[in-house]
DNA sequence: AATGAATGAGAATTCATTCAT
DNA sequence: AATGAATGAATTCTCATTCAT
């Protein structure tokens, strides 16, 4: 039962990850302090040395998601230069993220996270907007270099890009993993490319 | 305080609606038996004459959503005959449903509804599949009558149809109603038509 | 364990009394919800049907004290007409109250009751002021009828009247009941009469 | 954050004073080990090098009060020789003590200090008895030198002396400092002198 | 069919205290 | 002598549910 002592920085990370994993796997309701503590290998009260209260743990969990999303954007931008390639790569990364950290998008879309918690709502809203803005930027770059047709509204297309993966993520979850997210993405991608290019 | 006695059928409807409204407006966590009872105008213990337990109330709430979605399908099929018109109409109905019964889609996508409740999960999954199947049917009908290009995969396009509205619904919720769902739908619709028609 | 059901009015009284008794006998720190419940013969959570929270229980306990003090005043006024007799009677009632509801005055003087609870502080302060005002009124009546010397400041004498019993109450408590409050009151009373009459 | 190391004797004094100050200012409930440590400028666990446990810290705090009271007695005896002057001086010192170290008397009268702590109770009881004995001695000295009337019971008068200041101390606390303790003492003093002298 | 009292299982949080460093 | 992490007990409060009336 006794775990080796770790410093607060390390523990905070562990707790944030455990919180996120619990919410993703068993839902917000099942994510209680005792369960988080068990997962970290501590006693419930021990968590309060590292976080003021449960709310702060959930905030930290949200941060983890945000950074993963934006990490994807950065990685893709570093890896690809061509706009459409970038978008394709990002789509695949997003799919991987969903499959790896199961349920992360659902966490974001879970209203219970936000009711009576306007700051967190604003925080997440901002994170998604940043993601959308990054996608829109990629599209505009493509327009600038002539690979994407100029008439297209970048913002609308960016939201649609999210729509490429979001419904299938939901289906994947509801079907307990039977729906093939990656395959749907592969099949939907050409349709999206058509929107980007054909006019 | 004393409410006129109502027969069980009527009460069950009231309770299901109250449950749904509460979840939609304040989240699953805020939807407790006492709150539902208050909304119906009864005392908590009174609900147990009409439902075995809270879980059954939530099941009833899910039914309400399902039927609203399928009602939309039926209404649209009755009203429109042209495939693309039908899809356009359905899109608008969906947007209306989201704006009217605020957050209903989020309820469906709320993982807390399903964890450790495989029957409910299956039920909702089935409901969405039916909705998707109906959309795919519309597309196939369009292909049969020549208004939609034959090469298109109906299932993939149906999921994409959901993606037309789902991300914007999330944005609408997160932004506390500032994001304009209807306008996004209007702007995204031509892009979807392009997928349906241009080859 | 199962206790016969009682209506809320009755339960509130029982809870207030149990709370007061606990504080008086074992101190504020020992007065937790579980202990109160045990004393009433209920389960802790049952108390929350009758009181919003522990604070409201403590408020009710304070009310009980207040009313006992003012009941004494009323009873004495009804029983005696002569000012000095009244004061003597009130002194004896006060002594009885202390011995019967052991520690009540200590409750009033316990600072933990008031920290960060300004309303309660004001409430108790008001109660004591009323008691003091009643005593001062008795003194002024004595002055009007000529049994108490006119030069005496009624307010000062009223506070001193409290001083007749308060220190001995403390000593009684600290000495675990060995200090004889009644005897001290008897011996101190002539000294107070001297103040009232001799000029 | 790191505090210079101090020897235990010095630390014990600091801790006792901090404990007392906390109880006096915010009540016994707010006086937890963490708060004491913060006030001293240490970390909670550090206190346990200087005191076996919290109880011993509270005992030390009680000692501080005791010695302050008896210091007053000694100082007054050194300063004044005439009995009545001594008592007047002591009264003023007591009033000063109350105003300076806000709430110290209340600490003494706080039952939570004593419940289930018979040794502490006995200790405080003894301290007050010593104080009372000192006052009674002053009175008897006055009787020996003829400045106080011989018929007066010294013990009863000593308790009454406490009553001169105690109720007003309570009122001062409850009224959040609005009640004027010093003025009441001034006005009550002549009445007490009357008891001491007039027969 | 509806009410109001009661229950019991948890939930979050606080706090004194211990222990390795 | 002092720190920071960890523990375990206690406490307040919430909530689904049962039961007698």
Coordinates of N, CA and C (backbone and C1' of nucleotides) in Angstrom, one line a residue, chain C residues 14-40 44 47-48 51 53-62 65 102-103 107 110 112-113 117 120, chain D residues 28-29 111-113 115-117, chain F residues 10-13:
Chain C
X14 N -36.6 18.1 19.2 CA -35.7 17.1 19.7 C -34.3 17.3 19.3
X15 N -34.1 17.7 18.1 CA -32.7 17.9 17.6 C -32.1 19.1 18.2
X16 N -32.9 20.2 18.3 CA -32.3 21.4 19.0 C -31.9 21.1 20.4
X17 N -32.8 20.4 21.1 CA -32.5 20.0 22.5 C -31.2 19.1 22.6
X18 N -31.2 18.1 21.7 CA -30.0 17.2 21.7 C -28.7 18.0 21.4
X19 N -28.8 18.9 20.4 CA -27.6 19.7 20.1 C -27.2 20.5 21.3
X20 N -28.1 21.2 21.9 CA -27.8 22.0 23.1 C -27.2 21.2 24.2
X21 N -27.8 20.0 24.5 CA -27.3 19.2 25.6 C -25.9 18.7 25.3
X22 N -25.7 18.3 24.0 CA -24.3 17.9 23.7 C -23.3 19.0 23.9
X23 N -23.6 20.1 23.3 CA -22.6 21.2 23.5 C -22.4 21.5 24.9
X24 N -23.5 21.5 25.7 CA -23.3 21.9 27.1 C -22.5 20.8 27.8
X25 N -22.7 19.6 27.5 CA -22.1 18.5 28.3 C -20.7 18.2 27.8
X26 N -20.5 18.2 26.5 CA -19.2 17.8 26.0 C -18.5 18.8 25.1
X27 N -19.1 19.9 25.0 CA -18.4 21.0 24.2 C -18.8 21.0 22.7
X28 N -18.5 22.1 22.1 CA -18.9 22.3 20.7 C -18.2 21.3 19.8
X29 N -16.9 21.0 20.1 CA -16.2 20.1 19.3 C -16.8 18.7 19.2
X30 N -17.3 18.3 20.4 CA -17.9 16.9 20.5 C -19.3 16.9 19.9
X31 N -19.8 18.0 19.6 CA -21.2 18.0 19.0 C -21.2 17.9 17.5
X32 N -21.0 16.6 17.1 CA -21.1 16.4 15.6 C -22.4 15.8 15.3
X33 N -22.7 15.8 14.0 CA -24.0 15.4 13.5 C -24.3 13.9 14.0
X34 N -23.3 13.1 13.9 CA -23.5 11.7 14.3 C -24.0 11.6 15.8
X35 N -23.3 12.4 16.6 CA -23.7 12.3 18.0 C -25.1 12.8 18.3
X36 N -25.4 13.9 17.6 CA -26.8 14.4 17.8 C -27.8 13.4 17.3
X37 N -27.5 12.8 16.2 CA -28.4 11.8 15.7 C -28.6 10.6 16.7
X38 N -27.5 10.2 17.2 CA -27.5 9.1 18.1 C -28.4 9.4 19.3
X39 N -28.3 10.6 19.8 CA -29.0 11.1 20.9 C -30.5 11.1 20.6
X40 N -30.8 11.5 19.4 CA -32.3 11.6 19.1 C -32.8 10.2 18.7
X44 N -27.6 9.6 11.1 CA -27.2 11.0 10.8 C -27.9 11.6 9.6
X47 N -31.3 13.6 10.0 CA -31.4 15.0 10.5 C -31.6 16.0 9.4
X48 N -31.1 15.6 8.2 CA -31.1 16.6 7.1 C -32.5 16.8 6.5
X51 N -33.4 19.7 9.2 CA -32.5 20.9 9.2 C -31.7 20.9 7.9
X53 N -28.7 22.1 7.4 CA -27.4 21.7 7.7 C -27.1 21.9 9.2
X54 N -25.9 21.5 9.6 CA -25.5 21.5 11.0 C -25.6 22.9 11.6
X55 N -25.3 23.9 10.9 CA -25.4 25.3 11.3 C -26.8 25.6 11.8
X56 N -27.8 25.2 11.0 CA -29.1 25.5 11.4 C -29.5 24.8 12.7
X57 N -28.9 23.6 12.9 CA -29.2 22.9 14.2 C -28.6 23.7 15.3
X58 N -27.4 24.2 15.2 CA -26.8 25.1 16.2 C -27.6 26.3 16.5
X59 N -28.1 26.9 15.4 CA -29.0 28.1 15.5 C -30.2 27.8 16.4
X60 N -30.8 26.6 16.1 CA -32.0 26.2 16.8 C -31.6 26.0 18.3
X61 N -30.4 25.5 18.6 CA -30.0 25.3 20.0 C -29.9 26.6 20.7
X62 N -29.3 27.6 19.9 CA -29.2 29.0 20.5 C -30.6 29.5 20.9
X65 N -31.9 28.4 24.2 CA -31.3 29.1 25.3 C -32.0 30.5 25.5
X102 N -27.1 22.3 32.5 CA -25.6 22.5 32.8 C -24.9 23.1 31.6
X103 N -24.2 24.1 31.9 CA -23.3 24.7 30.9 C -23.9 25.6 29.9
X107 N -22.1 27.9 26.9 CA -22.4 27.8 25.5 C -22.4 29.3 24.9
X110 N -19.1 30.8 24.6 CA -18.1 30.0 23.8 C -17.8 30.7 22.5
X112 N -16.2 29.9 19.9 CA -16.3 29.1 18.7 C -17.7 29.2 18.0
X113 N -18.7 29.5 18.8 CA -20.0 29.6 18.3 C -20.1 30.8 17.3
X117 N -19.5 33.8 12.0 CA -20.9 33.6 12.0 C -21.6 34.8 12.6
X120 N -25.3 34.9 13.9 CA -25.5 34.2 15.2 C -25.0 35.1 16.3
Chain D
X28 N -11.1 28.1 19.1 CA -10.4 26.8 19.3 C -10.5 26.0 18.0
X29 N -11.6 26.1 17.3 CA -11.8 25.2 16.1 C -10.9 25.7 15.0
X111 N -15.6 25.9 27.2 CA -15.6 24.6 27.8 C -14.9 23.6 26.9
X112 N -14.8 23.9 25.6 CA -14.1 22.9 24.7 C -12.7 22.6 25.1
X113 N -12.1 23.5 25.9 CA -10.8 23.3 26.4 C -10.7 22.2 27.3
X115 N -13.4 19.6 28.2 CA -14.1 18.3 28.1 C -13.1 17.2 27.8
X116 N -13.2 16.2 28.6 CA -12.4 15.0 28.5 C -10.9 15.3 28.7
X117 N -10.6 16.4 29.4 CA -9.2 16.8 29.6 C -9.1 17.2 31.1
Chain F
dA10 P -12.2 7.4 14.3 O5' -12.8 8.9 14.0 C5' -11.9 10.0 14.2 C4' -12.6 11.2 13.5 C3' -14.1 11.2 13.6 O3' -14.5 12.5 14.0 C1' -13.4 11.5 11.3
dT11 P -15.9 12.8 14.4 O5' -16.4 13.8 13.3 C5' -15.5 14.8 12.8 C4' -16.2 15.5 11.7 C3' -17.7 15.4 11.7 O3' -18.4 16.6 11.5 C1' -16.9 14.7 9.6
dT12 P -19.9 16.8 11.8 O5' -20.3 17.5 10.4 C5' -19.5 18.5 9.8 C4' -19.9 18.6 8.4 C3' -21.4 18.7 8.1 O3' -21.6 19.7 7.2 C1' -20.4 16.9 6.8
dC13 P -23.0 20.3 7.0 O5' -23.5 19.5 5.7 C5' -22.7 19.5 4.5 C4' -23.0 18.4 3.6 C3' -24.5 18.3 3.2 O3' -24.7 18.8 1.9 C1' -23.5 16.2 3.5

